[in-house]
Tab-separated table of C-alpha atoms in Angstrom:
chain	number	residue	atom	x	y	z
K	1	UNK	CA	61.259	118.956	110.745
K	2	UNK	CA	59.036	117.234	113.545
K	3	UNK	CA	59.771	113.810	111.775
K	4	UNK	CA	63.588	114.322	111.562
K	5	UNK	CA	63.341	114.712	115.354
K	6	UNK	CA	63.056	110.679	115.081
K	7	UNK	CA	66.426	108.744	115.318
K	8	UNK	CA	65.987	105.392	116.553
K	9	UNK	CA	69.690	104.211	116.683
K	10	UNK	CA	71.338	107.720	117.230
K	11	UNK	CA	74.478	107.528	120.193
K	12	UNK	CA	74.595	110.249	122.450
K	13	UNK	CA	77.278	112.601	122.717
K	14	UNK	CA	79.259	112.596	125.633
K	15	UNK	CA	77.857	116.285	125.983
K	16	UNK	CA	74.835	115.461	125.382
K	17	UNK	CA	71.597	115.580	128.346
K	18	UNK	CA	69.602	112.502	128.161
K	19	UNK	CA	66.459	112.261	129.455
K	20	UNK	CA	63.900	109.572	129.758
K	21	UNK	CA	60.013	110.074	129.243
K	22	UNK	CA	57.283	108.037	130.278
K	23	UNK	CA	53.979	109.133	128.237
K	24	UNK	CA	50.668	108.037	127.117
K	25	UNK	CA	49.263	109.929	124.152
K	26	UNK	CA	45.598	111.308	123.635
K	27	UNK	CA	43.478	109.617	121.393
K	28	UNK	CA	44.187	109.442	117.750
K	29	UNK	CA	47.827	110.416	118.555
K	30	UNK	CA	50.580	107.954	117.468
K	31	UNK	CA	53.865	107.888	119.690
K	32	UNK	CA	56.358	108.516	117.312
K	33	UNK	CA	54.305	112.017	116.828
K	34	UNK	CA	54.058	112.192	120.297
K	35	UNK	CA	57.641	112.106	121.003
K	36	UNK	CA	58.428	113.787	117.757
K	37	UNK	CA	56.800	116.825	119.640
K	38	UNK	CA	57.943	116.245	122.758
K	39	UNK	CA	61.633	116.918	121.456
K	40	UNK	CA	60.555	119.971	119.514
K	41	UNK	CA	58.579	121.979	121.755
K	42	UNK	CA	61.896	121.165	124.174
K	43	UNK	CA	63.726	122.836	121.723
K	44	UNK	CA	62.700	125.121	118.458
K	45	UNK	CA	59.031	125.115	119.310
K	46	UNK	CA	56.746	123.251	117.019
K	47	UNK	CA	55.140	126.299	115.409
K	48	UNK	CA	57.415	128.232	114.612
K	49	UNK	CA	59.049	128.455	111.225
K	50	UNK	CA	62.678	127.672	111.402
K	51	UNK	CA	63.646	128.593	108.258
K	52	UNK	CA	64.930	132.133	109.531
K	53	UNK	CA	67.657	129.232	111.758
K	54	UNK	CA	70.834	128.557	109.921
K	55	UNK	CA	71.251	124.960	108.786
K	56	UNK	CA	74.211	124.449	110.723
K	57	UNK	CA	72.709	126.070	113.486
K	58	UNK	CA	69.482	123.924	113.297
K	59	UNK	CA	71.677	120.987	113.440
K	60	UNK	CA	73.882	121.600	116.042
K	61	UNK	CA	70.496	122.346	118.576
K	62	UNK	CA	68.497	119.688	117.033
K	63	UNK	CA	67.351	116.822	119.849
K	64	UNK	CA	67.444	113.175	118.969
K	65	UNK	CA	64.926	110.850	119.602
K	66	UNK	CA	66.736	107.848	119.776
K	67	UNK	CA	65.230	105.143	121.893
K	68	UNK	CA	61.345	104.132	122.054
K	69	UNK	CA	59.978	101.421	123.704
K	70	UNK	CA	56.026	101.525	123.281
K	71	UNK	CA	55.345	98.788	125.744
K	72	UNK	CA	56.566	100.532	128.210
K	73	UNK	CA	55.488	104.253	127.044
K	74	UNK	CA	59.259	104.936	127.478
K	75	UNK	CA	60.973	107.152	124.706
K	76	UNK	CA	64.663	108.992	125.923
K	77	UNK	CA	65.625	112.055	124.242
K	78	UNK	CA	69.333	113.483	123.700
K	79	UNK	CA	69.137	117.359	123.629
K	80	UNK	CA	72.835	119.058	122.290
K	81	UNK	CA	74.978	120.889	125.596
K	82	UNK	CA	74.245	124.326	123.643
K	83	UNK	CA	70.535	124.104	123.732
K	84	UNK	CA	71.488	124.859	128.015
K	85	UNK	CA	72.857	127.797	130.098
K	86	UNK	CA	74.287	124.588	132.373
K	87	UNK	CA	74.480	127.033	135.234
K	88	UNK	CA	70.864	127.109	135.782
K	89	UNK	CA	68.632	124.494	136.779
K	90	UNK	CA	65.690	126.446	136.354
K	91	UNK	CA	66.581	126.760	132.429
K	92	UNK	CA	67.332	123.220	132.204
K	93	UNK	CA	64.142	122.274	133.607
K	94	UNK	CA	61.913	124.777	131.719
K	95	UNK	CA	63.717	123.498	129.040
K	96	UNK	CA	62.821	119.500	128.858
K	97	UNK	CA	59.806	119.868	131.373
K	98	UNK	CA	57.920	122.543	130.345
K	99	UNK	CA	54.977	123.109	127.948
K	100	UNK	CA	54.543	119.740	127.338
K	101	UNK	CA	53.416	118.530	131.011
K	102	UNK	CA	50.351	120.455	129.600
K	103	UNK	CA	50.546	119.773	125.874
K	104	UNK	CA	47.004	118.352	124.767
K	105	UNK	CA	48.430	115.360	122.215
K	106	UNK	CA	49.586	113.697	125.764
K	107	UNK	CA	46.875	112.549	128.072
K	108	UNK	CA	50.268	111.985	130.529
K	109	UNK	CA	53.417	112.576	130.524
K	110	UNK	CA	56.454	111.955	132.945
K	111	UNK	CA	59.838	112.942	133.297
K	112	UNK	CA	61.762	110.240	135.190
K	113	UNK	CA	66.046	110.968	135.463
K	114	UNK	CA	68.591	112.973	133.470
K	115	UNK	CA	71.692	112.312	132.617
K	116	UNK	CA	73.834	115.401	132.514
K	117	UNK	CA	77.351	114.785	130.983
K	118	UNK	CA	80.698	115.046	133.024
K	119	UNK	CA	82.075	118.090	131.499
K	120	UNK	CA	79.604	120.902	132.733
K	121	UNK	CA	78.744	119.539	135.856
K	122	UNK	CA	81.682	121.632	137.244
K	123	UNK	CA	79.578	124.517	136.394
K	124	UNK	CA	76.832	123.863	139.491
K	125	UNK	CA	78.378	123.759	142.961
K	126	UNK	CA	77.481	120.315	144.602
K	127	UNK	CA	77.528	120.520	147.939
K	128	UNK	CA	80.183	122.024	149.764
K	129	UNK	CA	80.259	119.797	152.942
K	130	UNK	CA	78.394	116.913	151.542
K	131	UNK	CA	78.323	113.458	154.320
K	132	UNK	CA	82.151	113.794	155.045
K	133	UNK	CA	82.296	117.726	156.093
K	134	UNK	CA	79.249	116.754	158.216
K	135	UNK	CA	80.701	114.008	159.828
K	136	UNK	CA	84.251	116.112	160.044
K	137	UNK	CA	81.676	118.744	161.170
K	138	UNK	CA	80.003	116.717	163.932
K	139	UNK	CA	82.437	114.692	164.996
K	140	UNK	CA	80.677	111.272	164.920
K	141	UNK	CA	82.474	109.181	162.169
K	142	UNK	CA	80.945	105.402	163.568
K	143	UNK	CA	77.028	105.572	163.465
K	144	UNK	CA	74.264	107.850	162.303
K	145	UNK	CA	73.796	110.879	163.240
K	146	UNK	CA	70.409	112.057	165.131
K	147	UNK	CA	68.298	114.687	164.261
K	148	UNK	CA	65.054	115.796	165.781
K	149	UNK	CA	62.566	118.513	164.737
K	150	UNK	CA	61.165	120.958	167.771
K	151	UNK	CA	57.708	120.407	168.253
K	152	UNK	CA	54.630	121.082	168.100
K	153	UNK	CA	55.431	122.544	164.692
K	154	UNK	CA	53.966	126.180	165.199
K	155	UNK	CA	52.987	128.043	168.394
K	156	UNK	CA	55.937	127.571	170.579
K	157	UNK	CA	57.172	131.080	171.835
K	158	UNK	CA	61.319	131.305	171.069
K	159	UNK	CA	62.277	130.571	174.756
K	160	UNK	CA	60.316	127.096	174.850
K	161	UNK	CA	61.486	126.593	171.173
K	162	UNK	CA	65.381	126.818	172.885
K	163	UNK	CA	64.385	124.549	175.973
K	164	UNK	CA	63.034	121.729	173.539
K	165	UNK	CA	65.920	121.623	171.642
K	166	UNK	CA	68.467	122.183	174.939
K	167	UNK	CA	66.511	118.843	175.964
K	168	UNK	CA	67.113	116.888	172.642
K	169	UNK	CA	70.548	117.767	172.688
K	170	UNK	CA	71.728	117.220	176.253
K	171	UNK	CA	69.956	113.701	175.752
K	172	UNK	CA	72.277	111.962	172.844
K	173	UNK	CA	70.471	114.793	169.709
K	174	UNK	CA	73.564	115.522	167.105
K	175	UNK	CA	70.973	117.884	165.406
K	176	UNK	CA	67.798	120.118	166.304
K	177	UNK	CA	66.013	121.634	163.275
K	178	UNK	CA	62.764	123.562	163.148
K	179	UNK	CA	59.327	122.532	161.350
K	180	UNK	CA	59.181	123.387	157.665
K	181	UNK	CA	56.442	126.001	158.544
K	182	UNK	CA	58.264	127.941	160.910
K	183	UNK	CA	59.785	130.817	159.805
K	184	UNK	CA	59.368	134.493	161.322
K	185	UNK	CA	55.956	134.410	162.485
K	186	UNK	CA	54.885	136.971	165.444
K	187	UNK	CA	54.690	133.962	168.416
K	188	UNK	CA	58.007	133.054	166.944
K	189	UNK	CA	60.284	135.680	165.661
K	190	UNK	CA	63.139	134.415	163.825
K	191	UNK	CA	66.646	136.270	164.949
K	192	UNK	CA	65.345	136.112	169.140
K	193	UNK	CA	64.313	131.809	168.460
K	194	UNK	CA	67.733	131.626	166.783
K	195	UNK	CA	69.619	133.362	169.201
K	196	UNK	CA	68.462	131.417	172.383
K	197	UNK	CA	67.920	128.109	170.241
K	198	UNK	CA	71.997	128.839	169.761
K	199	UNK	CA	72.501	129.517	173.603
K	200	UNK	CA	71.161	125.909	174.178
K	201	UNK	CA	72.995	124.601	171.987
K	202	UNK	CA	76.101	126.018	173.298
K	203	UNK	CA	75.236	125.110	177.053
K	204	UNK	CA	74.192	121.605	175.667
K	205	UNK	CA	77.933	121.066	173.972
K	206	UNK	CA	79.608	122.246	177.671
K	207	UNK	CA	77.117	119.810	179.320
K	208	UNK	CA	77.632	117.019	177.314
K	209	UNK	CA	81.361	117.448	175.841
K	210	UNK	CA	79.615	116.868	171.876
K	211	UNK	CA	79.288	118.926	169.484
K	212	UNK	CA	75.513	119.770	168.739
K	213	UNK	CA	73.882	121.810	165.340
K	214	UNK	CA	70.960	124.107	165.324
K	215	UNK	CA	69.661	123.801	161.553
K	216	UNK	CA	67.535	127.518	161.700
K	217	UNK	CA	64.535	127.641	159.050
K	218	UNK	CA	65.437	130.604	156.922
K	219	UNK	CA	63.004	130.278	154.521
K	220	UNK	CA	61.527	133.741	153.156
K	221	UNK	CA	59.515	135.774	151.090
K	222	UNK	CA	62.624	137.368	149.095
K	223	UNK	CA	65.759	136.486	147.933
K	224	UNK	CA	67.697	138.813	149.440
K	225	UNK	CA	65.995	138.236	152.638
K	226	UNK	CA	66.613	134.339	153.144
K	227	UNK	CA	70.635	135.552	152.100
K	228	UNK	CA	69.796	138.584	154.994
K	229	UNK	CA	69.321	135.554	157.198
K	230	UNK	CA	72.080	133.264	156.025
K	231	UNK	CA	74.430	136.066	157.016
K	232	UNK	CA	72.477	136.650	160.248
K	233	UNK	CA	72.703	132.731	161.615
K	234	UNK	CA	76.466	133.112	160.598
K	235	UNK	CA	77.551	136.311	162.390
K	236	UNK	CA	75.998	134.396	165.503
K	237	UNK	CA	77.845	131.369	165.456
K	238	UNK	CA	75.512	129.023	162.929
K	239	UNK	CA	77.312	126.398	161.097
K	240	UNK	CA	74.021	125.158	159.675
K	241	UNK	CA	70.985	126.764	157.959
K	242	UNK	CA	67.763	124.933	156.865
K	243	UNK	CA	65.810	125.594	153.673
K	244	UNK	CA	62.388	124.732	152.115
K	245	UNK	CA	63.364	123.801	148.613
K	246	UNK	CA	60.262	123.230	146.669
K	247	UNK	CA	58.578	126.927	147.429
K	248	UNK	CA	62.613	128.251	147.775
K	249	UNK	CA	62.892	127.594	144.150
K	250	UNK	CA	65.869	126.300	142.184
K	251	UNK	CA	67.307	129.771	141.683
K	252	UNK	CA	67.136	130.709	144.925
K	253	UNK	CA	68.448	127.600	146.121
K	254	UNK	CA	71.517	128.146	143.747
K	255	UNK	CA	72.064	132.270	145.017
K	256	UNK	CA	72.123	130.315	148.956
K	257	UNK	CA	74.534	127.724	147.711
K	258	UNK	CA	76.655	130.659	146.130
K	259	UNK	CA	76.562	133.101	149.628
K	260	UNK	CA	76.979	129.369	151.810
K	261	UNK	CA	80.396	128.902	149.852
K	262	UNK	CA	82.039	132.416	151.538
K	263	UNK	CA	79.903	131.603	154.884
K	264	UNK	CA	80.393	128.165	155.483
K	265	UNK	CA	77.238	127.102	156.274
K	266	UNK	CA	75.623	123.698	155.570
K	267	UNK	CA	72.367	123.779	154.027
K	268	UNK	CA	69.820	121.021	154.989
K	269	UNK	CA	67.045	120.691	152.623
K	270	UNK	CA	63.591	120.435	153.269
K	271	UNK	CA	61.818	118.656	150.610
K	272	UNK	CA	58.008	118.573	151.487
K	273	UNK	CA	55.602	120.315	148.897
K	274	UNK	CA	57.419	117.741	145.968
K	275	UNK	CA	54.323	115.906	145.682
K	276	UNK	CA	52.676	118.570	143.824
K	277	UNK	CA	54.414	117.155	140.594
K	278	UNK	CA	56.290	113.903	141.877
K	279	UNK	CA	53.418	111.644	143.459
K	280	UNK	CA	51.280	110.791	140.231
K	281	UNK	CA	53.441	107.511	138.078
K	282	UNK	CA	52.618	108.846	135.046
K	283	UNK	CA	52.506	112.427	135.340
K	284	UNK	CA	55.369	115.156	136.165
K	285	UNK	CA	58.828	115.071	137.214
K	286	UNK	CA	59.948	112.056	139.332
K	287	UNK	CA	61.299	112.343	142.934
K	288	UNK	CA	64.710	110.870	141.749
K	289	UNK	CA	65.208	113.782	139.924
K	290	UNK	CA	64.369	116.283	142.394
K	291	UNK	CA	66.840	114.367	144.559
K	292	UNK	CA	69.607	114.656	142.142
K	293	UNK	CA	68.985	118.073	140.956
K	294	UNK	CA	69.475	118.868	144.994
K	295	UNK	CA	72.283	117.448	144.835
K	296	UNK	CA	73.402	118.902	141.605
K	297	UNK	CA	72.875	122.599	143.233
K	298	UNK	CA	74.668	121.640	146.647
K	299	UNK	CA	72.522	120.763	149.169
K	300	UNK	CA	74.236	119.212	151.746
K	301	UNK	CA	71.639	117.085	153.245
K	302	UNK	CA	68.560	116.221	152.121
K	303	UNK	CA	64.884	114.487	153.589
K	304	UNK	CA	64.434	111.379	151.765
K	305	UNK	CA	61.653	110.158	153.841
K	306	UNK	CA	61.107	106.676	155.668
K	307	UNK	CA	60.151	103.637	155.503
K	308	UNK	CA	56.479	102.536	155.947
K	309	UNK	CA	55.403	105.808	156.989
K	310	UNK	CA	52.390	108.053	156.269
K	311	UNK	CA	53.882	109.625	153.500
K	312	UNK	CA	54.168	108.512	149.950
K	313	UNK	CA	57.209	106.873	149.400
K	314	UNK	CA	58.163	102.895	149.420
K	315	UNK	CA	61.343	100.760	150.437
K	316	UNK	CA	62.621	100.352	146.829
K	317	UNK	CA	62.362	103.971	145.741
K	318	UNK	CA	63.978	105.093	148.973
K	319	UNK	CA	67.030	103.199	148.318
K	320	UNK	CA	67.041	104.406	144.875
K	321	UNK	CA	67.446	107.904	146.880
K	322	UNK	CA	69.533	107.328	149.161
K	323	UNK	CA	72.110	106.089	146.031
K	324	UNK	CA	71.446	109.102	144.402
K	325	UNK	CA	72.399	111.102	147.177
K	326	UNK	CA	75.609	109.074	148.095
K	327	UNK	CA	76.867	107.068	145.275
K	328	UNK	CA	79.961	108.287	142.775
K	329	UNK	CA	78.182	106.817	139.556
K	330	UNK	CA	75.084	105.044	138.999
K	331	UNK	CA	74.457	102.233	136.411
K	332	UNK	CA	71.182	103.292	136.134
K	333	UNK	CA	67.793	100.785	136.620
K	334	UNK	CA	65.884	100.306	133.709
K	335	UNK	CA	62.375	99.118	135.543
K	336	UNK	CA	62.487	102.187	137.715
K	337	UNK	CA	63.577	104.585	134.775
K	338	UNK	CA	66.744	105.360	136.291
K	339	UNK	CA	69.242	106.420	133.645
K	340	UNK	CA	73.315	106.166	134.410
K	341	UNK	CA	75.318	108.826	136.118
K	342	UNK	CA	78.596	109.850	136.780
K	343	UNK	CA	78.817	112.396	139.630
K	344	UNK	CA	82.119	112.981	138.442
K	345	UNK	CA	83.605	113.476	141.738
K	346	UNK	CA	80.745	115.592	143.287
K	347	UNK	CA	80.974	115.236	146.848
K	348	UNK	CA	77.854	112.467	148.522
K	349	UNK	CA	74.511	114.885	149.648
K	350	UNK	CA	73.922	113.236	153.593
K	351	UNK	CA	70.570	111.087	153.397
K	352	UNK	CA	67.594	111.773	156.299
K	353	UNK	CA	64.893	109.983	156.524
K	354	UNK	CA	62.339	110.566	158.746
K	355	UNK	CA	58.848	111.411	159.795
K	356	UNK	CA	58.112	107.771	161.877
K	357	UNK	CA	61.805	106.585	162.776
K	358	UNK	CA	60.516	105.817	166.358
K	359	UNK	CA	62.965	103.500	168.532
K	360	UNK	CA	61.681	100.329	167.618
K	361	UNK	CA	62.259	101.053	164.041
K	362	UNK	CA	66.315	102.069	164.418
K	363	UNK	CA	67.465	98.690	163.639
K	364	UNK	CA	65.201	98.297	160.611
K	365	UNK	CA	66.047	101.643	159.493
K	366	UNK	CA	69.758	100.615	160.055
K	367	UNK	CA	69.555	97.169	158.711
K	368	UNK	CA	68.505	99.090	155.642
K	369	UNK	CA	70.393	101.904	155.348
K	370	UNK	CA	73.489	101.093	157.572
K	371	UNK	CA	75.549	103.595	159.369
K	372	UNK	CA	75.602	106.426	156.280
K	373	UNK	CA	72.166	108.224	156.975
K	374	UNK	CA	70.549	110.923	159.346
K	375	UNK	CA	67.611	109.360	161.585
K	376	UNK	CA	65.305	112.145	162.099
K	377	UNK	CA	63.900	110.233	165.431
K	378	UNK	CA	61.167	112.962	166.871
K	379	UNK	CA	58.361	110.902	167.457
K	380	UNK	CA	60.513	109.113	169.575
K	381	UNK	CA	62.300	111.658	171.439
K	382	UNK	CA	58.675	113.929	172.021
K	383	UNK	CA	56.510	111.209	172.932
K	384	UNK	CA	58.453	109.630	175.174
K	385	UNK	CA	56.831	109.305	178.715
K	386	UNK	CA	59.851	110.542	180.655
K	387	UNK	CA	60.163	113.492	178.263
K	388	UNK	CA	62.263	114.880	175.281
K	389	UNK	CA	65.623	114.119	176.560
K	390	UNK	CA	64.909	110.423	177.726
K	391	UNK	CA	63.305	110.104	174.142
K	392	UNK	CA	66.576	111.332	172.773
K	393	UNK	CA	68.588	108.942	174.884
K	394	UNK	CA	66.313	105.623	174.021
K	395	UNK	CA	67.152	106.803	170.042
K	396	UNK	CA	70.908	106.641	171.082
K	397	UNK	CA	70.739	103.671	173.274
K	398	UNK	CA	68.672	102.195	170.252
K	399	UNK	CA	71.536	102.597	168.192
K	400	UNK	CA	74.448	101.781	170.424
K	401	UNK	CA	72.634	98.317	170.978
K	402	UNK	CA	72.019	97.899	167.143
K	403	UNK	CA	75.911	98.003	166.169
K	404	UNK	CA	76.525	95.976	169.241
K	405	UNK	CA	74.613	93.499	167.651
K	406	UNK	CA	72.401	93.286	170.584
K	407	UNK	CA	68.280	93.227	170.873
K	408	UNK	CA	66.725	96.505	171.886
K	409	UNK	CA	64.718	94.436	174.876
K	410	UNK	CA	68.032	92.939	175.421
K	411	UNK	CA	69.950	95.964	175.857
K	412	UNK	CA	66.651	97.663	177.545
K	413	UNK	CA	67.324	95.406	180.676
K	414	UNK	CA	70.003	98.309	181.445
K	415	UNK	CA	69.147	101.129	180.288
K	416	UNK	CA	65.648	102.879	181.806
K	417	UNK	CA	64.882	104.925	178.579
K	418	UNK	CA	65.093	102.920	176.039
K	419	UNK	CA	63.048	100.159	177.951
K	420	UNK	CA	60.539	102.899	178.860
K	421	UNK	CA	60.338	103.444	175.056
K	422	UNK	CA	59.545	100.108	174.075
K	423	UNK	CA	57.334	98.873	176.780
K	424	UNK	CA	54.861	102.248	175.527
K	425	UNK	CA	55.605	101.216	171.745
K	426	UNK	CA	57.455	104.308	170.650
């Protein structure tokens, strides 16, 4: 059976999910029995006896391997729609990424994109807001939005949590989130940091005359109690809550897009903790297809990261993200082992990148990305020398003088914070 798997040639389906495999075999392993294994243990299992299957059943659930490129280590599979419950990422994942991340004929083995046909894709949500509810949302339709993250990460009691993000707002900050470690921790209980957090942002939004988002961490040890919390930020005026994805789970993640749909709440995903599986080129499951699973599921927004940062992603991959969360159909990219898409109508997941988008770097960042992305800018707004809402006017300033086409030293001359910024190299 293992050698029928093997059908160089073969056209996929339009149902069919394809998916493309980077691998390196163990010694004394070819790579047509490599791959010939790869597709069974993602389907019938290689040691079990099959016989007790139907033919026509066998058939109908038997993969294809129908492209292999040994160069390249590159082989893509085509598993049949009814090997899937298409509802459930987790399944789908378990499914083509499973036992064989560990299986011993591979010394390494990676799973780069998916492509998941048109016709079931109505079956997962996408996001419900997506970048035009947020914009509709916000209110700012002409240049990114602004996003900071209250700092220090931990340790802040909920008052001074509030007063740091009252500061980022009243100074230009569209959106305040907390850290990805801070939950409901006993310096920092979760319902009293939301409430006042959400009484700053409401005397921000009378101060200023913009509208201004709390994203509330509500993260948890159950189920039922991050969907306790969803309910909570909702009965007290929320219109956003914030999630850590990667310990959340892709189930769980699914259950808060579910409850989100009656609520109408916009969830803003927190991606950190991906590395675990996505930072190794030749092992796990890429970063491209963590992004478009998240977007898959309906996350509305999504950390992408930055450019030239201290984390470990580069300029090309980023943009291949940042398509992936906003583009209609892909053509795919055969060097970077992105296979073609069509989103089929599934509404763009907002871009953020962060985690070093100082001041100086706005018109890089924008020069980059343009005006369809979320600058996370809290190095800038915290370490500013006049304080958190002079840093979050020098990020505004920053990028009112980058669509004007003017230099940020130019456009300094005027304006105290921003100048402040760049003469201390923030």
């Amino acid at each position: 059976m293992l050698k029928e798997y093997i059908d160089i040639g073969y056209i996929p389906e339009e149902t069919d999910l394809v998916c493309e495999y980077q691998l390196e075999t163990a010694s004394g392993i070819s790579f047509e029995e490599a791959c010939s294994h790869l597709a069974g243990e993602c389907s019938f299992g290689i040691w079990n006896d099959i016989s007790l299957l139907s033919p026509k059943m066998a058939e109908k659930l038997k993969p294809h391997v129908f492209y292999i490129d040994k160069k390249k280590h590159t082989v893509r599979i085509s598993y049949p729609q009814d090997l899937f419950e298409f509802c459930s990422v987790a399944q789908i994942i378990i499914t083509v990424a499973g036992r064989m991340l560990d299986h011993k004929m591979m010394s390494r083995l990676k799973l780069h994109d998916i492509t998941f046909p048109t016709d079931p894709l109505s079956e997962l949500w996408g996001p419900k807001y997506g970048m035009g509810g947020i914009r509709e949302l916000t209110g700012v339709y002409d240049r990114p939005l602004v996003s900071a993250t209250v700092k220090p990460k931990v340790g802040l009691d909920p008052a001074t949590h509030a007063k740091v993000a009252y500061n980022s707002f009243v100074g230009g900050c569209d959106l305040v989130k907390d850290d990805e470690n801070l939950t409901d921790q006993k310096f920092n209980r979760f319902e009293k940091r939301a409430e006042l957090t959400f009484k700053a942002r409401d005397d921000a939004e009378e101060e200023t005359g913009e509208r201004r988002m709390y994203m509330c961490n509500i993260t948890a040890p159950t189920c039922e109690e991050i969907i306790r919390r969803a309910n909570f930020i909702s009965n007290i005026g929320g219109h956003y809550v914030m999630i850590d994805t990667v310990p959340t789970g892709w189930s769980s993640l699914q259950t808060l897009r579910d409850v989100t749909e009656e609520l109408g709440l916009v969830i803003h995903a927190h991606i950190m903790g991906h590395t675990a599986f996505t930072r190794l080129e030749e092992h796990g499951i890429s970063l491209y297809l963590m992004t478009k699973l998240a977007r898959l599921v309906g996350l509305d927004q999504l950390h992408i990261g930055t450019i030239d940062n201290r984390f470990h992603e580069n300029t090309k991959e980023l943009m291949a993200l940042y398509d992936c969360c906003i583009m209609d159909r892909s053509k795919g990219n055969e060097k970077m082992h992105i296979l073609p898409q069509n989103w089929d109508g599934i509404k763009a997941m907002f871009p953020v990148v962060s985690a070093g988008s100082g001041v100086s770097s706005i018109p890089e960042l924008m020069n980059i990305f343009g005006k369809d992305v979320i600058m996370d800018c809290s190095i800038g707004m915290h370490s500013h020398p006049m304080g958190t809402s002079a840093g979050a006017k020098a990020c505004r300033q920053a990028i009112d003088a980058t669509l004007s086409g003017i230099s940020l030293e130019e456009y300094g001359k005027n304006h105290a914070e921003l100048q402040t910024a760049l003469k201390n190299g923030i």
